[in-house]
Coordinates of C-alpha atoms in Angstrom, one line a residue:
M1 CA -29.3 254.5 15.5
H2 CA -28.3 251.7 18.0
M3 CA -27.1 253.9 20.9
R4 CA -25.2 253.5 24.1
Y5 CA -25.4 255.5 26.9
T6 CA -23.1 253.9 29.0
Y7 CA -18.8 253.9 29.3
Y8 CA -17.0 250.9 28.8
V9 CA -13.6 251.0 30.4
L10 CA -11.4 248.7 29.9
L11 CA -8.4 250.0 32.7
V12 CA -8.3 248.8 36.5
F13 CA -7.2 250.7 38.9
G14 CA -6.8 248.5 42.6
A15 CA -9.2 248.0 44.7
G16 CA -11.9 250.2 42.8
V17 CA -14.7 248.4 40.7
M18 CA -14.5 249.4 36.8
G19 CA -16.7 248.7 33.9
R20 CA -19.6 249.8 32.1
A21 CA -20.2 252.7 34.4
P22 CA -22.6 255.4 33.7
C23 CA -19.7 258.1 33.0
D24 CA -16.1 258.2 32.3
S25 CA -15.2 260.1 35.5
P26 CA -12.7 258.9 37.6
I27 CA -14.0 260.8 40.3
Y28 CA -18.1 260.8 40.3
C29 CA -18.5 257.2 38.4
Q30 CA -15.6 254.2 39.0
G31 CA -12.3 253.9 40.2
D32 CA -9.8 253.6 43.1
L33 CA -10.9 257.4 44.1
L34 CA -14.8 256.7 45.0
H35 CA -13.9 253.5 45.8
T36 CA -11.9 254.4 48.7
V37 CA -14.0 257.5 49.4
Q38 CA -17.3 255.4 50.0
M39 CA -16.3 252.4 51.6
A40 CA -14.3 254.7 54.5
K41 CA -17.9 256.0 54.5
L42 CA -16.8 259.2 55.1
F43 CA -20.5 260.2 54.7
A44 CA -23.9 258.9 56.2
D45 CA -25.2 259.2 52.9
D46 CA -22.6 257.7 49.6
K47 CA -25.0 260.6 47.6
T48 CA -23.2 263.0 49.6
F49 CA -19.7 262.6 48.0
V50 CA -20.6 262.3 44.0
D51 CA -22.6 266.0 44.6
R52 CA -19.6 267.7 46.1
P53 CA -18.2 269.7 42.7
M54 CA -14.2 269.2 42.8
L55 CA -12.6 272.7 43.5
Q56 CA -9.4 272.6 41.1
P57 CA -9.2 270.4 37.5
E58 CA -9.8 266.7 38.1
A59 CA -6.2 265.3 36.9
S60 CA -5.0 267.3 40.7
V61 CA -7.1 266.1 42.2
L62 CA -6.0 263.2 41.0
A63 CA -2.8 263.5 42.2
E64 CA -2.9 264.6 45.4
F65 CA -5.3 261.8 45.6
A66 CA -2.1 259.8 44.6
R67 CA 0.0 261.5 47.2
I68 CA -1.8 260.9 50.1
G69 CA -1.8 257.0 49.4
G70 CA -4.3 256.2 47.2
A71 CA -6.5 253.3 47.7
N72 CA -3.7 252.6 50.9
A73 CA -4.9 256.4 52.2
T74 CA -5.6 256.6 56.5
R75 CA -9.4 257.4 57.1
A76 CA -8.2 261.0 59.0
A77 CA -6.3 261.6 55.2
L78 CA -9.2 261.3 53.3
E79 CA -11.0 262.8 55.2
L80 CA -8.9 266.6 55.0
F81 CA -9.0 265.3 51.2
V82 CA -12.3 265.4 50.8
E83 CA -12.8 269.3 52.1
E84 CA -10.1 270.8 50.8
N85 CA -10.7 269.6 47.2
F86 CA -14.3 269.6 47.2
G87 CA -16.6 271.9 47.9
S88 CA -20.5 272.0 48.8
A89 CA -23.4 269.3 47.5
G90 CA -25.2 272.0 45.6
Y91 CA -22.4 275.0 45.6
E92 CA -22.8 275.5 41.5
L93 CA -26.9 276.0 42.4
Q94 CA -28.7 279.4 43.4
S95 CA -31.8 280.5 44.0
A96 CA -33.8 281.9 41.6
N97 CA -36.6 284.3 41.1
I98 CA -40.1 283.5 40.4
E99 CA -43.2 285.5 38.5
A100 CA -45.3 287.2 41.2
I101 CA -47.4 284.8 43.0
H102 CA -50.9 285.7 43.0
D103 CA -53.4 283.9 44.4
P104 CA -54.8 281.3 41.5
S105 CA -58.8 281.2 41.3
F106 CA -59.0 277.8 42.3
L107 CA -58.6 278.8 45.7
D108 CA -61.8 280.4 45.8
R109 CA -63.7 276.9 45.4
V110 CA -62.2 275.2 48.1
Q111 CA -64.7 275.9 50.8
D112 CA -63.3 275.2 54.0
P113 CA -61.1 278.0 55.5
V114 CA -59.1 276.0 56.9
V115 CA -57.7 274.2 53.7
Q116 CA -58.4 277.1 52.0
A117 CA -55.3 278.7 54.1
F118 CA -53.1 275.5 53.7
G119 CA -53.7 275.6 49.6
R120 CA -52.6 279.2 49.6
A121 CA -49.4 278.9 52.0
V122 CA -48.8 275.8 50.2
H123 CA -49.1 277.8 46.7
G124 CA -46.3 279.9 47.7
M125 CA -43.8 277.5 48.7
W126 CA -42.6 276.8 45.0
G127 CA -39.7 279.8 45.9
Q128 CA -38.1 277.2 48.6
L129 CA -37.5 274.6 46.0
V130 CA -36.2 276.8 43.0
R131 CA -33.3 277.0 41.4
V132 CA -30.4 278.4 38.6
Q133 CA -27.4 276.5 37.8
D134 CA -24.5 278.5 37.7
L135 CA -21.5 276.1 36.3
S136 CA -18.9 279.2 36.8
R137 CA -18.9 279.0 40.4
V138 CA -16.6 275.5 39.8
C139 CA -13.8 275.1 38.1
P140 CA -14.7 273.5 33.6
N141 CA -15.9 270.1 34.5
C142 CA -15.5 270.0 38.3
S143 CA -19.5 269.4 38.4
S144 CA -21.5 266.6 38.8
M145 CA -23.8 268.5 37.5
L146 CA -25.7 268.2 34.2
E147 CA -25.6 270.9 31.9
L148 CA -29.0 273.0 32.3
K149 CA -29.7 276.3 31.0
H150 CA -33.2 276.8 32.7
R151 CA -35.1 277.3 35.7
F152 CA -35.9 274.0 37.6
V153 CA -37.5 273.0 40.6
V154 CA -36.2 270.4 42.9
P155 CA -37.6 267.9 45.3
G156 CA -36.5 269.4 48.3
G157 CA -33.7 267.8 51.2
R158 CA -31.1 265.4 49.7
F159 CA -32.1 265.6 45.8
V160 CA -30.5 269.6 45.0
E161 CA -31.1 268.7 41.7
P162 CA -34.1 268.0 38.5
Y163 CA -35.5 264.5 39.2
Y164 CA -37.2 262.7 35.7
W165 CA -40.6 262.0 37.0
D166 CA -40.8 264.3 40.1
T167 CA -41.3 267.5 37.9
Y168 CA -44.3 266.0 36.6
F169 CA -45.9 265.8 39.6
A170 CA -44.4 269.4 41.2
L171 CA -46.0 270.7 37.6
E172 CA -49.5 269.6 38.4
G173 CA -49.3 272.5 41.4
V174 CA -46.9 274.8 39.2
L175 CA -49.5 274.9 36.3
R176 CA -51.8 275.7 38.8
S177 CA -50.1 278.4 40.5
G178 CA -49.9 280.6 37.7
L179 CA -45.9 279.6 37.2
H180 CA -45.8 279.2 33.3
E181 CA -43.2 280.2 32.5
L182 CA -41.0 278.0 34.9
A183 CA -42.8 275.3 33.8
T184 CA -41.6 276.1 30.3
E185 CA -38.0 276.0 31.3
S186 CA -38.9 273.5 33.7
I187 CA -39.7 271.0 30.5
R188 CA -37.0 273.0 28.3
N189 CA -34.0 271.1 30.5
L190 CA -35.5 267.8 30.1
L191 CA -36.3 268.2 26.3
D192 CA -32.1 270.0 25.9
L193 CA -31.0 266.3 28.3
V194 CA -32.8 264.5 25.8
T195 CA -31.6 266.4 22.4
K196 CA -27.5 265.6 24.2
H197 CA -28.3 262.5 25.9
G198 CA -30.8 260.5 23.6
F199 CA -33.4 259.9 27.1
V200 CA -34.2 261.8 30.4
P201 CA -32.0 260.4 33.3
N202 CA -32.7 259.9 36.5
G203 CA -31.4 262.9 37.4
A204 CA -29.3 265.7 36.2
R205 CA -26.1 264.1 37.3
V206 CA -23.1 262.7 35.3
Y207 CA -23.3 259.5 37.6
Y208 CA -27.6 258.9 36.3
L209 CA -26.6 258.6 32.9
S210 CA -26.7 254.9 32.7
R211 CA -30.4 255.0 33.3
S212 CA -33.5 257.2 33.1
Q213 CA -36.9 256.8 34.7
P214 CA -40.6 256.3 34.3
P215 CA -41.4 258.5 31.3
L216 CA -43.3 261.3 31.5
L217 CA -42.3 263.9 29.1
A218 CA -45.1 263.3 26.9
L219 CA -47.4 263.8 29.3
M220 CA -45.5 267.3 30.9
V221 CA -45.5 268.3 27.6
K222 CA -49.6 267.4 26.9
L223 CA -50.4 269.7 30.2
H224 CA -48.5 272.3 29.5
Y225 CA -50.7 272.9 26.2
E226 CA -53.6 272.2 28.6
F227 CA -52.3 275.2 30.8
T228 CA -50.7 277.2 28.0
H229 CA -52.8 276.4 24.8
D230 CA -48.8 277.0 23.6
A231 CA -48.7 275.3 20.3
S232 CA -45.2 276.7 19.3
F233 CA -43.6 275.1 22.2
V234 CA -45.6 271.7 21.0
C235 CA -44.2 272.0 17.4
E236 CA -41.1 272.7 19.5
A237 CA -41.1 269.3 21.6
L238 CA -42.4 266.6 19.3
P239 CA -39.6 265.3 17.4
V240 CA -37.6 265.3 21.2
L241 CA -40.2 263.5 22.7
R242 CA -40.0 261.1 19.1
R243 CA -36.4 260.3 20.2
E244 CA -37.6 259.7 23.6
H245 CA -40.5 257.5 22.8
D246 CA -37.6 255.2 20.5
Y247 CA -35.2 254.7 23.3
W248 CA -37.5 253.5 25.5
M249 CA -38.5 251.3 22.9
D250 CA -34.8 250.3 22.0
K251 CA -33.2 249.9 25.3
H252 CA -36.1 248.5 26.7
K253 CA -38.6 246.8 24.9
V254 CA -39.0 242.9 25.7
N255 CA -40.7 240.3 24.2
V256 CA -44.0 237.7 25.7
H257 CA -44.7 235.1 25.2
V258 CA -48.5 234.6 26.3
S259 CA -51.8 233.1 24.6
D260 CA -49.1 231.0 21.5
R261 CA -49.1 235.4 20.7
V262 CA -45.7 237.3 21.0
W263 CA -46.6 240.5 22.6
E264 CA -44.0 243.6 22.5
L265 CA -44.0 245.5 26.3
N266 CA -40.9 247.1 27.9
R267 CA -39.2 246.5 31.4
Y268 CA -37.0 248.8 33.2
F269 CA -33.3 247.6 32.3
V270 CA -29.5 249.4 32.9
D271 CA -26.9 247.3 31.2
I272 CA -24.7 248.4 33.6
D273 CA -22.0 246.3 36.0
V274 CA -20.2 248.8 39.0
P275 CA -22.3 250.2 42.0
R276 CA -24.6 253.3 41.9
P277 CA -21.5 255.9 42.9
E278 CA -24.4 257.7 45.0
S279 CA -25.3 254.3 47.1
Y280 CA -21.5 252.7 45.9
S281 CA -21.0 251.7 49.8
D282 CA -24.9 249.7 49.7
D283 CA -24.3 248.2 46.5
Y284 CA -20.9 247.3 47.0
E285 CA -21.9 244.9 49.8
L286 CA -24.6 243.3 48.9
A287 CA -23.6 242.0 45.9
R288 CA -20.8 240.7 48.2
N289 CA -23.4 239.6 50.9
V290 CA -25.3 237.4 47.5
S291 CA -22.1 235.8 46.6
S292 CA -18.3 236.5 48.0
S293 CA -16.2 235.6 45.1
D294 CA -18.6 235.4 41.7
E295 CA -18.3 238.1 39.8
R296 CA -21.2 237.1 37.8
R297 CA -23.2 237.6 40.5
W298 CA -22.3 240.7 41.7
T299 CA -22.7 242.3 38.0
Q300 CA -26.4 240.7 38.5
V301 CA -26.6 243.1 41.1
Y302 CA -25.2 245.9 40.2
A303 CA -27.7 245.9 37.0
D304 CA -30.7 244.9 38.4
I305 CA -30.3 247.4 41.8
T306 CA -29.9 249.8 39.4
A307 CA -32.9 249.0 37.0
A308 CA -34.5 249.2 40.4
A309 CA -33.6 252.6 40.7
E310 CA -34.6 253.6 37.2
S311 CA -38.2 252.9 37.8
G312 CA -38.3 255.5 41.3
W313 CA -39.6 252.9 43.0
D314 CA -36.0 251.7 44.4
F315 CA -36.7 249.5 46.7
S316 CA -39.7 247.1 46.7
S317 CA -40.3 244.1 47.1
R318 CA -42.2 244.2 43.0
W319 CA -38.2 244.0 42.4
V320 CA -36.8 240.7 44.4
R321 CA -37.4 237.2 43.8
E322 CA -38.3 236.0 47.3
P323 CA -40.6 238.9 48.3
D324 CA -41.6 236.9 52.0
A325 CA -37.3 236.8 52.8
P326 CA -36.6 238.6 55.8
P327 CA -35.7 242.7 55.4
E328 CA -32.2 242.1 55.3
R329 CA -32.1 239.3 52.7
L330 CA -34.6 240.9 50.4
L331 CA -32.5 243.1 48.1
Q332 CA -29.8 240.1 47.7
T333 CA -32.7 238.6 45.7
I334 CA -33.2 241.4 43.2
R335 CA -34.6 241.4 40.1
T336 CA -35.7 244.0 38.5
R337 CA -35.1 243.0 34.6
D338 CA -37.1 239.6 35.1
V339 CA -40.0 241.3 35.7
V340 CA -42.5 243.3 32.9
P341 CA -43.8 246.2 35.3
V342 CA -47.4 247.4 34.5
D343 CA -46.8 251.5 35.4
L344 CA -44.5 251.5 33.2
N345 CA -46.2 249.8 30.0
A346 CA -49.4 252.0 31.1
I347 CA -47.3 255.2 31.5
L348 CA -45.9 254.1 27.6
Y349 CA -49.3 253.9 26.4
Q350 CA -50.0 257.6 27.4
T351 CA -46.8 258.3 26.2
E352 CA -47.8 257.6 22.9
M353 CA -51.5 258.8 23.0
A354 CA -50.3 262.1 23.7
I355 CA -47.5 261.9 21.6
A356 CA -50.4 261.2 18.9
E357 CA -52.6 264.2 20.8
L358 CA -49.6 266.7 19.7
A359 CA -49.2 265.8 16.8
V360 CA -52.7 267.1 15.9
V361 CA -52.0 270.1 17.7
S362 CA -49.0 270.4 15.1
N363 CA -51.4 269.1 12.2
D364 CA -49.0 266.2 11.3
L365 CA -51.7 263.6 11.2
A366 CA -49.9 261.2 9.5
L367 CA -47.7 260.5 12.9
A368 CA -50.8 260.5 15.1
A369 CA -52.2 257.7 13.1
D370 CA -49.2 256.2 13.6
F371 CA -48.6 256.8 17.2
W372 CA -52.9 256.1 18.2
R373 CA -52.2 252.1 16.0
Q374 CA -48.8 251.8 19.0
A375 CA -51.0 252.8 21.8
E376 CA -54.1 250.7 20.8
T377 CA -51.3 247.5 19.9
R378 CA -50.1 248.5 23.3
H379 CA -53.6 248.6 25.0
E380 CA -54.5 245.6 23.7
A381 CA -50.9 243.7 24.6
I382 CA -51.4 245.2 29.2
D383 CA -54.9 243.4 28.6
A384 CA -53.7 239.9 27.3
V385 CA -50.1 240.2 29.7
M386 CA -51.5 241.9 32.7
L387 CA -54.9 241.7 33.0
D388 CA -56.3 239.0 35.4
H389 CA -59.8 238.9 34.5
E390 CA -61.4 237.5 38.0
S391 CA -60.8 240.5 40.4
G392 CA -59.9 242.7 37.2
L393 CA -57.1 244.0 38.6
Y394 CA -53.5 244.3 36.7
F395 CA -50.0 242.9 38.4
D396 CA -46.3 242.9 36.6
Y397 CA -45.7 239.8 34.6
I398 CA -43.2 237.7 35.7
L399 CA -40.8 236.3 32.9
S400 CA -38.9 233.4 33.6
D401 CA -42.1 232.5 35.9
Q402 CA -44.2 233.1 32.3
R403 CA -46.6 233.9 34.9
Q404 CA -48.5 237.0 36.6
S405 CA -47.1 238.1 40.4
R406 CA -50.3 238.4 41.7
D407 CA -49.1 240.8 44.4
F408 CA -51.6 244.2 44.4
T409 CA -49.5 247.5 44.6
A410 CA -50.3 250.4 43.7
A411 CA -49.4 250.0 40.2
S412 CA -52.2 248.2 39.2
L413 CA -54.4 250.8 39.1
W414 CA -52.2 252.9 36.7
P415 CA -54.0 251.3 33.4
Y416 CA -57.7 252.1 34.8
W417 CA -55.9 256.3 34.7
A418 CA -54.6 255.5 31.3
F419 CA -57.3 253.5 29.3
N420 CA -59.9 256.0 30.4
A421 CA -63.4 254.3 30.8
T422 CA -63.1 251.3 28.5
H423 CA -63.8 248.7 31.4
P424 CA -66.6 247.3 32.2
D425 CA -68.7 248.9 35.3
Q426 CA -68.4 245.5 36.9
Q427 CA -65.0 245.2 37.0
T428 CA -63.8 248.3 37.4
D429 CA -66.5 248.0 40.6
S430 CA -64.7 244.8 41.8
V431 CA -61.0 246.6 41.8
F432 CA -62.2 250.0 43.7
N433 CA -63.9 247.8 46.1
Y434 CA -61.2 246.2 46.8
V435 CA -58.9 249.2 47.2
N436 CA -61.6 250.5 49.5
H437 CA -61.0 248.0 51.4
I438 CA -57.4 248.5 51.8
L439 CA -58.1 252.2 52.9
D440 CA -60.4 251.1 55.5
A441 CA -57.2 249.9 57.5
N442 CA -54.6 253.1 55.4
P443 CA -56.2 255.9 57.0
G444 CA -52.8 257.5 56.1
G445 CA -53.6 256.6 52.5
L446 CA -53.0 253.7 49.6
P447 CA -49.5 252.1 50.9
A448 CA -47.2 251.4 47.4
T449 CA -47.8 247.1 48.3
L450 CA -49.7 245.4 50.8
R451 CA -46.1 243.7 51.8
T452 CA -44.3 245.5 54.6
T453 CA -39.9 245.0 54.1
G454 CA -38.4 247.3 55.5
Q455 CA -38.2 249.1 52.1
Q456 CA -39.5 252.7 51.2
W457 CA -41.7 251.5 48.4
D458 CA -43.6 248.6 50.4
A459 CA -46.3 248.8 53.2
P460 CA -47.0 251.1 55.0
M461 CA -45.3 253.8 52.9
A462 CA -48.0 255.9 50.8
W463 CA -46.2 258.3 48.1
P464 CA -47.4 261.4 46.9
P465 CA -47.4 259.9 43.1
Q466 CA -49.4 256.9 44.1
Q467 CA -52.0 259.0 46.2
Y468 CA -52.4 261.1 42.3
V469 CA -52.6 257.4 40.0
A470 CA -55.3 256.0 42.4
M471 CA -57.1 259.4 42.6
Q472 CA -57.2 259.4 38.8
S473 CA -58.1 256.4 37.8
A474 CA -61.0 256.8 39.8
L475 CA -61.5 259.8 38.4
S476 CA -61.4 257.7 35.1
T477 CA -63.8 255.0 36.1
N478 CA -66.6 257.2 37.9
H479 CA -65.6 255.9 40.6
T480 CA -65.5 259.3 42.5
H481 CA -66.4 259.0 45.8
L482 CA -63.1 256.8 46.2
A483 CA -61.5 259.6 44.5
Q484 CA -63.1 262.1 47.1
R485 CA -61.7 259.5 49.8
V486 CA -58.0 259.6 48.8
A487 CA -58.6 263.4 48.7
Q488 CA -59.4 263.6 51.9
M489 CA -56.8 261.0 53.2
Y490 CA -54.1 262.5 51.1
V491 CA -54.8 266.8 52.6
N492 CA -55.1 264.9 56.1
S493 CA -51.7 263.8 56.0
V494 CA -50.1 266.7 54.5
F495 CA -51.8 269.0 56.6
C496 CA -51.2 266.8 60.1
A497 CA -47.7 266.0 59.6
W498 CA -47.0 269.8 58.2
Y499 CA -48.9 271.1 61.6
A500 CA -47.0 268.4 63.8
T501 CA -43.5 270.1 62.6
G502 CA -44.6 273.5 63.5
G503 CA -46.4 274.6 60.6
S504 CA -49.1 277.4 61.4
L505 CA -51.6 279.6 59.9
A506 CA -52.2 283.1 60.7
G507 CA -55.3 283.6 62.4
I508 CA -56.4 280.2 61.6
V509 CA -54.2 277.2 62.9
E510 CA -51.8 278.0 65.9
K511 CA -48.3 276.7 66.2
K512 CA -47.8 274.1 67.9
A513 CA -46.6 274.3 71.3
N514 CA -42.2 273.4 71.5
V515 CA -42.1 272.7 68.4
A516 CA -38.9 274.9 66.8
D517 CA -39.6 274.0 62.9
S518 CA -42.2 276.2 60.8
G519 CA -43.5 273.1 59.1
H520 CA -42.5 269.9 56.5
M521 CA -44.0 269.0 53.6
F522 CA -42.6 265.0 53.5
E523 CA -41.9 263.2 50.5
K524 CA -44.0 260.2 51.8
F525 CA -46.3 259.5 55.0
D526 CA -46.9 256.3 56.7
S527 CA -50.1 255.2 55.7
T528 CA -51.4 253.9 58.9
R529 CA -50.8 256.6 60.9
V530 CA -52.8 260.1 59.8
G531 CA -49.9 263.1 59.8
S532 CA -46.9 260.7 60.7
A533 CA -43.9 260.9 58.1
G534 CA -43.0 258.0 55.9
G535 CA -39.7 255.8 56.4
G536 CA -37.7 252.7 55.4
G537 CA -35.1 252.8 52.3
E538 CA -31.1 254.0 52.1
Y539 CA -31.9 257.4 53.3
T540 CA -34.1 259.5 56.0
V541 CA -37.4 261.1 54.3
Q542 CA -36.4 264.6 53.0
D543 CA -39.0 267.3 53.2
G544 CA -39.5 270.3 50.6
F545 CA -41.3 268.7 49.0
G546 CA -41.9 269.2 45.3
W547 CA -44.3 266.1 44.2
T548 CA -45.7 267.0 47.2
N549 CA -46.8 270.1 46.8
G550 CA -47.6 269.6 43.5
V551 CA -50.4 266.5 44.2
L552 CA -51.5 268.7 47.0
L553 CA -52.9 271.7 44.7
W554 CA -54.5 269.5 42.4
V555 CA -56.3 268.0 45.1
L556 CA -57.1 271.0 46.3
D557 CA -58.6 271.8 42.4
K558 CA -60.4 269.3 41.6
F559 CA -61.5 268.7 44.9
G560 CA -61.9 271.6 46.9
H561 CA -65.9 271.8 46.4
V562 CA -66.4 268.6 49.3
L563 CA -63.0 269.0 51.1
S564 CA -63.1 269.2 55.0
A565 CA -61.1 270.4 57.7
P566 CA -58.6 267.8 58.7
V567 CA -58.4 266.5 62.4
C568 CA -55.1 265.6 63.2
P569 CA -54.4 262.8 65.7
P570 CA -53.0 263.7 69.1
S571 CA -48.9 264.0 69.3

């Protein structure tokens, strides 16, 4: 059955933008109240408001908003209104207990004492990031959070709810830390969301119900099985994984005409015509910078900016028509739905392979054969549409131009991990020699792209998931030395940023003088400067951080025998 995940609202309130919104809430997704509060810019980050739970029922909040003047309320009245009617972000959450943490055995294989001690410290950080939801603390339907019955790992910083693709990279560390019950519960939350909504939303908020994120759920279940050998959990999850796959094939499928054939692939696609609630004022102003009066252009901007957020790469020159435009104009040329992303299709290939392998575990050989056929067909399509045979690189495909983008991005490497050494050695040698050349100028890690635009998913930002994929792709193609090089760079970046912000290891690494903090694990890093946090984008760099910690522990497990103590640059 074809399902719709946006809410069609026919009412128009004052200045508030109404239309195909992510949910029907007049507080958290659309309408005068949201518009008025967000456009008043009461907070430096629009997400702050939509994360705050109501302290009284919705009808009472709306009545109070009308009483103070509604869309015509003064800024002072709005500030008081918000403080009196909304709690603090995260009020519905509590820190959760985790299983007893013992040193995992893989740390014994880490040869360098500094790296080993740092790994032990990161292993002990999970308790800071685990939460449980308690909606009884607020009135019914008074929170923007989606219901979660089990514990979960939050990324950290402004992200106080679980996020879809973040969870995979965090689980690489959680499972290595022996926290199998926590991993099971984290995945079960995502399975529950698919059961209720038909897909995994971007994050566990009602304002994310119009979009997903890179679909890594099947890979999470496969990873869980590799650590726990829990076949019953696989059998429980398999029908849900098939339903999620149906969602991506229904809502995100696109036909590409190349070489006299029609290839079926997927893209990020969101059917919405309102600003993202968590970035409302940014989107609203962007649309009006594109056009002062053309509502069709506004609709296009809202849909493409939200589709870019679905990609996880929000934002990047990958998604724009004019990547060389000045930074202030870059996003005015956004066209995400015109792009067939190489990483999304590699992920869906991995999803289809994972479902096939999990079907074997559940003894459903017919299902396994079906998904192996789907994966084989997708592999052929990716090679036909996205592979540049001269360079060996995979590129995004631009539908309207009927061509490959020819811009290298870290996503270009994902098929080499997904396809697992099915390429000629000469082709992979050329690719990874090129990657080595890029790394020569980027001691802090592989940058997201080679374009410097001011956006956080462009140069010089080096993100943990991208380092992970680069290492996996190098390992899958027998380029072990490159994988080890990226691993050392990653440890250097994470450790040196942590040390520069006050991190210390008792008896091994003394705390820096005159630093008040006790060490930050950042979400992203500067590829050009070892130990520097990344920047750019819609918000300041966050610390915590789930995927940073998870990838770090994965690196220590895979490469601990060859890693050396980081040498941090002087501050």
